[in-house]
Structures are given as C-alpha cells and as structure tokens.
C-alpha cells in the first residue's frame, strides 16, 4: 500500500510543481521512487522473497523478445531521427546518463522489482503486471507539449508507456531478471540519443 502511495505521489508532485524539465524532477524521482521505497522495502525485507533465475536460456529467450520489440517499435513510417538543435554534446551525454540511472534503473527498481512483485503476491501475475504497468504509464503524465488535452494525454501514455510497461512487466514476472529489464528500458530511452549520435548530426 505504501508503494502505491509513492506511485501516486510522484506524478502529483510533478504535476503540481511543473518541474518535469529541471534537475528537481530527477531529484523528486530519486527521493519518491527510490529513496522512500528502498527504506520501506528494507523494513519489510523478510516478508517477500524473489527467486532469481540463473539458467542461460532465461537470458537469451527474453533478449530475443526485446530485440524484436525494439526493431518493430522503430519500424513505423512516422518514426524520424530526433534532433537536438543547440544542445551541447557534453550536456546531452550527461542528461542521457542521468536518465539511464533515474529512469532505466530507478523506475525498474520501483515499478517492477518492488511494486509489481508485491502486487503479484496479492493479485496474481497479470493483476500485478497490469497494476504496475498502469502506475508506470500514469507516471509519464505531464509531457503533452502540443496541448491535446488531459484525456488525450492519458490515452497516449496508457497506449505507449502502458504497453511498454506490460512487456517489461511480463518479462520480469516470467524471468525475474532485473538487469535484463533495466537494459531494455535504457535501450528504449536511449535510442533517440544513440540514433542522433551515429548520424553525425552533432556540431560542436
């Protein structure tokens, strides 16, 4: 229950303070989605055990799924190579690294490792996956820059981030392989920067 409070608190804080484009956003994410939950989980660490698999096929099988998803997610005709006009290379790389840590690592710790695992114990596999994925999607509210309205934004995050969360949630539920879902999240977030870098469009 306390983890659900954190899941609701984070988008509320970001929405109220409108700090989604500043260093305060990363600080709020670290505190609300990592710091507080880590303390809560540490206090109740004896109440739940996570079985970690070490068999080789439990690494390569989900990697195939992730690779196919990455290819298909970039195959749409409306996907374009992103541009970062006027952004310094050092700043871009630093921001990418910070995002990898707070989103790729922090969000997977919270939404999959902590929240989903406990939700599965209460609601079953798919109940836990759906709950954690919905919370993960709602966390991304506030990114509508085109003024399409709240309902359109909610639908967009549920479709895009929600479906991504369900994929990662299923992989976590089936394989209990945290490094793998973290890597998949980092690859998904970092694709835009990676594509931009390899095209050689950055100017000093």
Coordinates of N, CA and C in Angstrom, one line a residue:
X1 N 0.8 -1.2 0.0 CA 0.0 0.0 0.0 C 0.9 1.3 0.0
X2 N 1.9 1.2 0.8 CA 2.8 2.4 0.9 C 3.5 2.6 -0.5
X3 N 3.8 1.6 -1.2 CA 4.4 1.7 -2.5 C 3.5 2.4 -3.5
X4 N 2.2 2.0 -3.4 CA 1.2 2.6 -4.3 C 1.0 4.1 -4.0
X5 N 1.2 4.5 -2.7 CA 1.1 5.9 -2.3 C 2.3 6.6 -3.0
X6 N 3.5 6.0 -3.0 CA 4.6 6.6 -3.7 C 4.3 6.8 -5.2
X7 N 3.7 5.7 -5.8 CA 3.4 5.7 -7.2 C 2.4 6.8 -7.6
X8 N 1.5 7.1 -6.7 CA 0.5 8.2 -6.9 C 1.1 9.6 -6.6
X9 N 2.0 9.6 -5.6 CA 2.6 10.8 -5.1 C 3.5 11.5 -6.2
X10 N 4.3 10.7 -6.9 CA 5.2 11.2 -7.8 C 4.6 12.0 -8.9
X11 N 3.6 11.5 -9.7 CA 3.0 12.3 -10.7 C 2.2 13.5 -10.2
X12 N 1.7 13.4 -9.0 CA 1.0 14.5 -8.4 C 2.0 15.7 -8.1
X13 N 3.1 15.3 -7.5 CA 4.2 16.3 -7.2 C 4.7 17.0 -8.5
X14 N 4.9 16.2 -9.5 CA 5.4 16.7 -10.8 C 4.3 17.6 -11.4
X15 N 3.1 17.2 -11.4 CA 2.0 17.9 -12.0 C 1.8 19.2 -11.3
X16 N 1.8 19.2 -9.9 CA 1.6 20.4 -9.2 C 2.7 21.4 -9.3
X17 N 4.0 20.9 -9.2 CA 5.1 21.8 -9.2 C 5.6 22.2 -10.6
X18 N 5.2 21.4 -11.6 CA 5.6 21.6 -13.0 C 7.1 21.6 -13.2
X19 N 7.8 20.7 -12.6 CA 9.3 20.6 -12.6 C 9.8 19.5 -13.5
X20 N 9.0 19.1 -14.5 CA 9.3 18.0 -15.3 C 10.5 18.2 -16.3
X21 N 11.0 19.5 -16.4 CA 12.2 19.7 -17.3 C 13.4 20.3 -16.5
X22 N 13.4 20.0 -15.2 CA 14.5 20.6 -14.4 C 15.2 19.5 -13.6
X23 N 16.3 19.9 -13.0 CA 17.1 19.0 -12.1 C 16.2 18.5 -10.9
X24 N 15.2 19.3 -10.5 CA 14.4 19.0 -9.4 C 13.5 17.7 -9.8
X25 N 13.2 17.6 -11.1 CA 12.5 16.4 -11.5 C 13.2 15.1 -11.2
X26 N 14.5 15.1 -11.5 CA 15.3 13.9 -11.2 C 15.5 13.7 -9.7
X27 N 15.6 14.8 -9.0 CA 15.7 14.7 -7.5 C 14.4 14.1 -6.9
X28 N 13.3 14.6 -7.4 CA 12.0 14.1 -6.9 C 11.8 12.6 -7.2
X29 N 12.3 12.2 -8.4 CA 12.2 10.8 -8.8 C 13.1 9.9 -7.9
X30 N 14.3 10.4 -7.6 CA 15.2 9.6 -6.8 C 14.6 9.5 -5.3
X31 N 14.0 10.6 -4.8 CA 13.5 10.6 -3.5 C 12.3 9.7 -3.4
X32 N 11.3 10.0 -4.3 CA 9.9 9.4 -4.1 C 9.9 8.0 -4.7
X33 N 10.6 7.7 -5.7 CA 10.5 6.4 -6.4 C 11.7 5.4 -6.0
X34 N 12.7 6.0 -5.4 CA 13.9 5.1 -5.0 C 14.1 5.2 -3.5
X35 N 14.4 6.4 -3.0 CA 14.8 6.6 -1.6 C 13.7 6.1 -0.6
X36 N 12.5 6.6 -0.7 CA 11.5 6.3 0.3 C 11.1 4.8 0.1
X37 N 10.9 4.3 -1.2 CA 10.5 2.9 -1.3 C 11.6 1.9 -0.8
X38 N 12.9 2.3 -1.0 CA 14.0 1.5 -0.6 C 14.0 1.3 0.9
X39 N 13.7 2.4 1.6 CA 13.6 2.3 3.1 C 12.4 1.5 3.5
X40 N 11.3 1.6 2.8 CA 10.1 0.8 3.1 C 10.3 -0.7 2.9
X41 N 11.0 -1.0 1.7 CA 11.2 -2.4 1.4 C 12.3 -3.0 2.4
X42 N 13.2 -2.2 2.8 CA 14.3 -2.7 3.7 C 13.6 -3.1 5.0
X43 N 12.6 -2.3 5.5 CA 12.0 -2.6 6.7 C 11.1 -3.9 6.6
X44 N 10.6 -4.2 5.4 CA 9.8 -5.4 5.3 C 10.5 -6.5 4.4
X45 N 11.8 -6.5 4.4 CA 12.5 -7.4 3.5 C 12.3 -8.8 3.8
X46 N 11.9 -9.2 5.0 CA 11.7 -10.6 5.4 C 10.3 -11.1 4.9
X47 N 9.5 -10.2 4.5 CA 8.1 -10.6 4.1 C 8.0 -11.2 2.7
X48 N 9.0 -11.0 1.9 CA 8.8 -11.4 0.5 C 10.2 -11.9 0.0
X49 N 10.2 -13.0 -0.7 CA 11.4 -13.5 -1.3 C 11.3 -13.5 -2.8
X50 N 12.3 -13.1 -3.6 CA 12.3 -13.1 -5.0 C 13.2 -14.2 -5.5
X51 N 12.7 -15.1 -6.3 CA 13.6 -16.2 -6.9 C 14.2 -15.7 -8.1
X52 N 15.5 -15.6 -8.1 CA 16.3 -15.1 -9.3 C 16.8 -16.3 -10.1
X53 N 16.6 -16.3 -11.4 CA 17.0 -17.4 -12.2 C 18.4 -17.2 -12.8
X54 N 19.1 -18.3 -13.0 CA 20.5 -18.2 -13.5 C 20.7 -19.1 -14.7
X55 N 19.7 -19.7 -15.2 CA 19.9 -20.6 -16.4 C 20.1 -19.7 -17.6
X56 N 20.9 -20.3 -18.6 CA 21.3 -19.5 -19.7 C 20.1 -19.1 -20.6
X57 N 19.2 -20.0 -20.8 CA 18.0 -19.7 -21.7 C 17.2 -18.6 -21.1
X58 N 17.2 -18.4 -19.8 CA 16.4 -17.4 -19.2 C 17.1 -16.0 -19.4
X59 N 18.2 -16.0 -20.1 CA 18.8 -14.7 -20.6 C 18.5 -14.6 -22.0
X60 N 18.8 -15.6 -22.9 CA 18.7 -15.3 -24.3 C 17.3 -15.3 -24.8
X61 N 16.4 -16.1 -24.2 CA 15.0 -16.1 -24.6 C 14.3 -14.7 -24.5
X62 N 14.4 -14.0 -23.4 CA 13.8 -12.6 -23.3 C 14.6 -11.6 -24.2
X63 N 15.9 -11.9 -24.4 CA 16.7 -10.9 -25.3 C 16.1 -11.0 -26.7
X64 N 15.7 -12.1 -27.2 CA 15.1 -12.2 -28.5 C 13.8 -11.4 -28.5
X65 N 13.0 -11.5 -27.5 CA 11.7 -10.7 -27.4 C 12.0 -9.2 -27.4
X66 N 13.0 -8.8 -26.6 CA 13.3 -7.4 -26.6 C 13.8 -6.9 -27.9
X67 N 14.7 -7.7 -28.6 CA 15.3 -7.3 -29.9 C 14.2 -7.1 -30.9
X68 N 13.2 -8.0 -30.9 CA 12.1 -7.9 -31.9 C 11.3 -6.7 -31.6
X69 N 11.0 -6.5 -30.3 CA 10.2 -5.3 -29.9 C 10.9 -4.0 -30.3
X70 N 12.2 -3.9 -30.1 CA 13.0 -2.7 -30.4 C 12.9 -2.5 -31.9
X71 N 13.1 -3.5 -32.7 CA 13.0 -3.3 -34.2 C 11.7 -2.9 -34.6
X72 N 10.6 -3.5 -34.1 CA 9.2 -3.2 -34.5 C 8.9 -1.8 -34.1
X73 N 9.3 -1.4 -32.9 CA 9.0 -0.1 -32.4 C 9.6 1.1 -33.2
X74 N 10.6 0.8 -34.0 CA 11.3 1.8 -34.8 C 10.9 1.6 -36.3
X75 N 10.1 0.7 -36.6 CA 9.8 0.4 -38.0 C 8.6 1.2 -38.5
X76 N 7.9 1.9 -37.7 CA 6.8 2.7 -38.1 C 7.2 3.8 -39.1
X77 N 6.4 4.1 -40.1 CA 6.8 5.1 -41.1 C 6.9 6.5 -40.5
X78 N 6.3 6.8 -39.4 CA 6.3 8.1 -38.8 C 7.5 8.3 -37.8
X79 N 8.3 7.3 -37.6 CA 9.5 7.4 -36.8 C 10.5 8.2 -37.5
X80 N 11.1 9.2 -36.9 CA 12.1 10.1 -37.6 C 13.3 10.1 -36.6
X81 N 14.5 10.4 -37.2 CA 15.7 10.6 -36.4 C 15.5 11.9 -35.6
X82 N 15.7 11.9 -34.3 CA 15.5 13.1 -33.5 C 16.6 14.1 -33.7
X83 N 16.4 15.3 -33.4 CA 17.4 16.3 -33.5 C 17.4 17.1 -32.1
X84 N 18.6 17.6 -31.8 CA 18.7 18.3 -30.5 C 19.4 19.7 -30.9
X85 N 18.7 20.6 -31.6 CA 19.4 21.8 -32.0 C 19.9 22.6 -30.8
X86 N 21.1 23.1 -31.0 CA 21.7 23.9 -30.0 C 22.1 23.3 -28.7
X87 N 22.0 21.9 -28.6 CA 22.4 21.2 -27.4 C 23.8 20.8 -27.4
X88 N 24.6 21.2 -26.4 CA 26.0 20.8 -26.3 C 26.1 19.3 -26.1
X89 N 27.1 18.7 -26.7 CA 27.3 17.3 -26.7 C 27.5 16.8 -25.3
X90 N 28.3 17.5 -24.5 CA 28.6 17.1 -23.1 C 27.3 17.1 -22.3
X91 N 26.5 18.1 -22.5 CA 25.2 18.2 -21.8 C 24.3 17.1 -22.2
X92 N 24.2 16.8 -23.5 CA 23.4 15.7 -24.0 C 23.8 14.4 -23.4
X93 N 25.1 14.1 -23.4 CA 25.5 12.8 -22.8 C 25.3 12.7 -21.3
X94 N 25.5 13.8 -20.6 CA 25.2 13.9 -19.2 C 23.7 13.6 -18.9
X95 N 22.9 14.3 -19.7 CA 21.4 14.1 -19.5 C 21.0 12.7 -19.8
X96 N 21.6 12.1 -20.8 CA 21.3 10.7 -21.2 C 21.7 9.7 -20.1
X97 N 22.9 10.0 -19.5 CA 23.4 9.1 -18.4 C 22.5 9.3 -17.2
X98 N 22.1 10.5 -16.9 CA 21.2 10.8 -15.7 C 19.8 10.1 -15.9
X99 N 19.3 10.1 -17.2 CA 18.1 9.5 -17.5 C 18.2 8.0 -17.4
X100 N 19.3 7.4 -17.8 CA 19.6 6.0 -17.7 C 19.5 5.5 -16.3
X101 N 20.1 6.3 -15.4 CA 20.1 6.0 -14.0 C 18.8 6.1 -13.3
X102 N 18.1 7.3 -13.5 CA 16.9 7.5 -12.8 C 15.7 6.8 -13.4
X103 N 15.7 6.7 -14.8 CA 14.6 6.0 -15.4 C 14.9 4.5 -15.6
X104 N 16.0 4.2 -16.3 CA 16.3 2.8 -16.6 C 16.5 2.0 -15.3
X105 N 17.2 2.5 -14.4 CA 17.5 1.8 -13.1 C 16.4 2.1 -12.1
X106 N 16.2 3.3 -11.8 CA 15.2 3.7 -10.7 C 13.8 3.2 -11.0
X107 N 13.3 3.5 -12.2 CA 11.9 3.1 -12.5 C 11.7 1.6 -12.5
X108 N 12.7 0.8 -12.9 CA 12.6 -0.6 -12.9 C 12.7 -1.2 -11.5
X109 N 13.5 -0.6 -10.7 CA 13.6 -1.0 -9.3 C 12.2 -0.8 -8.7
X110 N 11.6 0.4 -8.9 CA 10.3 0.7 -8.2 C 9.2 -0.1 -8.8
X111 N 8.9 0.1 -10.2 CA 7.7 -0.4 -10.8 C 7.7 -1.9 -11.0
X112 N 8.8 -2.5 -11.2 CA 8.9 -3.9 -11.5 C 9.4 -4.7 -10.2
X113 N 10.6 -4.4 -9.8 CA 11.2 -5.2 -8.7 C 10.4 -5.0 -7.4
X114 N 10.0 -3.8 -7.0 CA 9.3 -3.6 -5.7 C 7.8 -3.7 -5.9
X115 N 7.2 -2.8 -6.7 CA 5.8 -2.7 -6.7 C 5.1 -3.9 -7.4
X116 N 5.6 -4.3 -8.6 CA 4.9 -5.4 -9.3 C 5.1 -6.7 -8.5
X117 N 6.2 -7.0 -8.0 CA 6.4 -8.3 -7.2 C 5.4 -8.4 -6.1
X118 N 5.2 -7.3 -5.4 CA 4.3 -7.4 -4.2 C 2.9 -7.4 -4.7
X119 N 2.6 -6.7 -5.8 CA 1.2 -6.7 -6.4 C 0.9 -8.1 -6.9
X120 N 1.9 -8.8 -7.4 CA 1.6 -10.2 -7.9 C 1.3 -11.1 -6.7
X121 N 1.9 -10.9 -5.6 CA 1.6 -11.7 -4.4 C 0.2 -11.5 -4.0
X122 N -0.4 -10.4 -4.2 CA -1.8 -10.1 -3.8 C -2.8 -10.3 -4.9
X123 N -2.4 -10.0 -6.2 CA -3.4 -10.0 -7.3 C -3.1 -11.1 -8.3
X124 N -2.1 -11.9 -8.2 CA -1.7 -12.8 -9.2 C -0.8 -12.2 -10.2
X125 N -0.3 -13.0 -11.1 CA 0.7 -12.5 -12.1 C 0.1 -11.3 -12.9
X126 N -1.0 -11.5 -13.6 CA -1.5 -10.5 -14.5 C -2.1 -9.3 -13.8
X127 N -2.6 -9.5 -12.6 CA -3.1 -8.4 -11.8 C -1.9 -7.5 -11.4
X128 N -0.8 -8.1 -11.0 CA 0.4 -7.4 -10.6 C 1.0 -6.6 -11.8
X129 N 1.0 -7.3 -13.0 CA 1.6 -6.7 -14.2 C 0.8 -5.5 -14.6
X130 N -0.6 -5.6 -14.6 CA -1.4 -4.5 -15.1 C -1.4 -3.4 -14.1
X131 N -1.4 -3.6 -12.8 CA -1.3 -2.6 -11.8 C -0.1 -1.8 -11.9
X132 N 1.1 -2.5 -12.0 CA 2.4 -1.8 -12.1 C 2.5 -1.1 -13.4
X133 N 2.0 -1.6 -14.5 CA 2.1 -1.0 -15.8 C 1.3 0.2 -15.9
X134 N 0.1 0.2 -15.2 CA -0.8 1.4 -15.2 C -0.1 2.5 -14.4
X135 N 0.4 2.2 -13.3 CA 1.1 3.1 -12.4 C 2.3 3.7 -13.2
X136 N 3.0 2.9 -13.9 CA 4.2 3.3 -14.7 C 3.7 4.2 -15.8
X137 N 2.6 4.0 -16.5 CA 2.1 4.8 -17.5 C 1.7 6.2 -17.0
X138 N 0.9 6.2 -15.9 CA 0.4 7.4 -15.3 C 1.6 8.3 -14.8
X139 N 2.7 7.7 -14.5 CA 3.9 8.5 -14.0 C 4.3 9.4 -15.1
X140 N 4.1 9.1 -16.4 CA 4.5 9.9 -17.5 C 3.6 11.0 -17.9
X141 N 2.5 11.2 -17.2 CA 1.6 12.3 -17.5 C 2.4 13.6 -17.3
X142 N 2.0 14.6 -18.1 CA 2.6 15.9 -17.9 C 3.6 16.2 -19.1
X143 N 3.7 15.3 -20.0 CA 4.6 15.5 -21.1 C 4.0 16.0 -22.4
X144 N 2.7 16.4 -22.3 CA 2.0 16.8 -23.5 C 2.4 18.2 -23.9
X145 N 3.2 18.4 -24.9 CA 3.6 19.7 -25.3 C 2.8 20.4 -26.4
X146 N 1.8 19.6 -26.9 CA 1.0 20.1 -28.0 C -0.4 20.5 -27.6
X147 N -0.7 20.5 -26.3 CA -1.9 20.9 -25.8 C -3.1 20.1 -26.3
X148 N -3.0 18.8 -26.4 CA -4.1 18.0 -26.8 C -5.2 17.7 -25.8
X149 N -4.9 18.1 -24.6 CA -5.9 17.9 -23.5 C -5.6 16.7 -22.7
X150 N -6.1 16.7 -21.4 CA -5.8 15.6 -20.5 C -6.2 14.2 -20.9
X151 N -7.4 14.1 -21.5 CA -7.9 12.8 -21.9 C -7.1 12.2 -23.0
X152 N -6.7 13.0 -23.9 CA -5.8 12.5 -25.0 C -4.4 12.1 -24.4
X153 N -3.9 12.9 -23.5 CA -2.6 12.6 -22.9 C -2.7 11.3 -22.1
X154 N -3.8 11.1 -21.3 CA -3.9 9.9 -20.6 C -4.0 8.7 -21.5
X155 N -4.8 8.8 -22.6 CA -4.8 7.7 -23.5 C -3.5 7.4 -24.2
X156 N -2.7 8.4 -24.5 CA -1.4 8.3 -25.1 C -0.4 7.6 -24.2
X157 N -0.4 7.9 -22.9 CA 0.6 7.3 -22.0 C 0.2 5.9 -21.7
X158 N -1.1 5.6 -21.7 CA -1.6 4.2 -21.4 C -1.2 3.3 -22.6
X159 N -1.4 3.9 -23.8 CA -1.1 3.1 -25.0 C 0.4 2.9 -25.2
X160 N 1.2 4.0 -25.1 CA 2.6 3.9 -25.3 C 3.4 3.3 -24.1
X161 N 3.4 4.1 -23.0 CA 4.2 3.6 -21.8 C 3.5 2.4 -21.2
X162 N 2.2 2.4 -21.2 CA 1.5 1.2 -20.7 C 1.8 -0.1 -21.3
X163 N 1.9 -0.1 -22.7 CA 2.2 -1.3 -23.4 C 3.7 -1.7 -23.2
X164 N 4.5 -0.7 -23.1 CA 5.9 -0.9 -22.8 C 6.1 -1.5 -21.4
X165 N 5.3 -1.0 -20.5 CA 5.4 -1.5 -19.1 C 4.9 -2.9 -19.0
X166 N 3.8 -3.3 -19.8 CA 3.3 -4.6 -19.8 C 4.4 -5.6 -20.3
X167 N 5.1 -5.2 -21.4 CA 6.1 -6.1 -21.9 C 7.2 -6.3 -20.9
X168 N 7.7 -5.2 -20.3 CA 8.7 -5.4 -19.3 C 8.2 -6.1 -18.0
X169 N 6.9 -5.8 -17.7 CA 6.3 -6.5 -16.6 C 6.2 -8.0 -16.8
X170 N 5.9 -8.4 -18.0 CA 5.8 -9.8 -18.2 C 7.1 -10.5 -18.2
X171 N 8.1 -9.8 -18.8 CA 9.5 -10.4 -18.8 C 10.0 -10.5 -17.3
X172 N 9.7 -9.5 -16.5 CA 10.1 -9.5 -15.1 C 9.4 -10.7 -14.4
X173 N 8.1 -10.8 -14.6 CA 7.3 -11.8 -13.9 C 7.8 -13.2 -14.3
X174 N 8.1 -13.4 -15.6 CA 8.5 -14.8 -16.1 C 9.9 -15.1 -15.8
X175 N 10.8 -14.1 -15.9 CA 12.3 -14.5 -15.8 C 12.9 -14.0 -14.6
X176 N 12.3 -13.0 -13.9 CA 12.9 -12.4 -12.7 C 14.4 -12.0 -12.9
X177 N 14.6 -11.3 -14.0 CA 15.9 -10.9 -14.5 C 16.0 -9.4 -14.5
X178 N 16.3 -8.8 -13.3 CA 16.3 -7.3 -13.2 C 17.3 -6.7 -14.2
X179 N 18.6 -7.1 -14.3 CA 19.5 -6.5 -15.2 C 19.0 -6.4 -16.6
X180 N 18.2 -7.5 -17.0 CA 17.7 -7.5 -18.4 C 16.6 -6.5 -18.6
X181 N 15.7 -6.3 -17.7 CA 14.6 -5.3 -17.9 C 15.2 -3.9 -17.8
X182 N 16.2 -3.7 -16.9 CA 16.9 -2.4 -16.9 C 17.5 -2.1 -18.2
X183 N 18.2 -3.1 -18.7 CA 18.9 -2.8 -20.0 C 17.9 -2.5 -21.1
X184 N 16.8 -3.2 -21.1 CA 15.7 -2.9 -22.1 C 15.2 -1.5 -22.0
X185 N 15.0 -1.1 -20.8 CA 14.5 0.2 -20.5 C 15.5 1.3 -21.0
X186 N 16.7 1.1 -20.6 CA 17.8 2.0 -21.0 C 17.9 2.1 -22.6
X187 N 17.8 1.0 -23.2 CA 17.9 1.0 -24.7 C 16.7 1.7 -25.3
X188 N 15.5 1.5 -24.7 CA 14.3 2.2 -25.3 C 14.4 3.7 -25.1
X189 N 14.9 4.1 -23.9 CA 15.0 5.6 -23.6 C 16.2 6.2 -24.4
X190 N 17.3 5.4 -24.6 CA 18.5 6.0 -25.2 C 18.5 5.9 -26.7
X191 N 17.5 5.3 -27.3 CA 17.5 5.1 -28.7 C 17.6 6.4 -29.5
X192 N 16.9 7.4 -29.0 CA 16.8 8.7 -29.7 C 18.2 9.4 -29.7
X193 N 18.9 9.3 -28.5 CA 20.2 9.9 -28.5 C 21.2 9.1 -29.3
X194 N 21.1 7.8 -29.2 CA 22.0 6.9 -30.0 C 21.9 7.1 -31.5
X195 N 20.6 7.2 -31.9 CA 20.4 7.4 -33.4 C 20.9 8.8 -33.8
X196 N 20.8 9.8 -32.9 CA 21.3 11.1 -33.2 C 22.8 11.1 -33.3
X197 N 23.4 10.4 -32.4 CA 24.9 10.4 -32.4 C 25.5 9.7 -33.6
X198 N 24.9 8.5 -34.0 CA 25.5 7.8 -35.1 C 25.2 8.4 -36.5
X199 N 24.3 9.4 -36.5 CA 24.1 10.1 -37.8 C 25.1 11.2 -38.0
X200 N 25.8 11.5 -36.9 CA 26.8 12.6 -37.0 C 26.3 14.0 -37.1
X201 N 25.1 14.2 -36.5 CA 24.4 15.5 -36.7 C 24.8 16.5 -35.6
X202 N 25.6 16.0 -34.7 CA 26.0 16.9 -33.6 C 27.1 17.8 -34.0
X203 N 27.0 19.1 -33.8 CA 28.0 20.1 -34.2 C 28.6 20.7 -32.9
X204 N 29.8 21.0 -32.9 CA 30.5 21.4 -31.7 C 30.0 22.8 -31.3

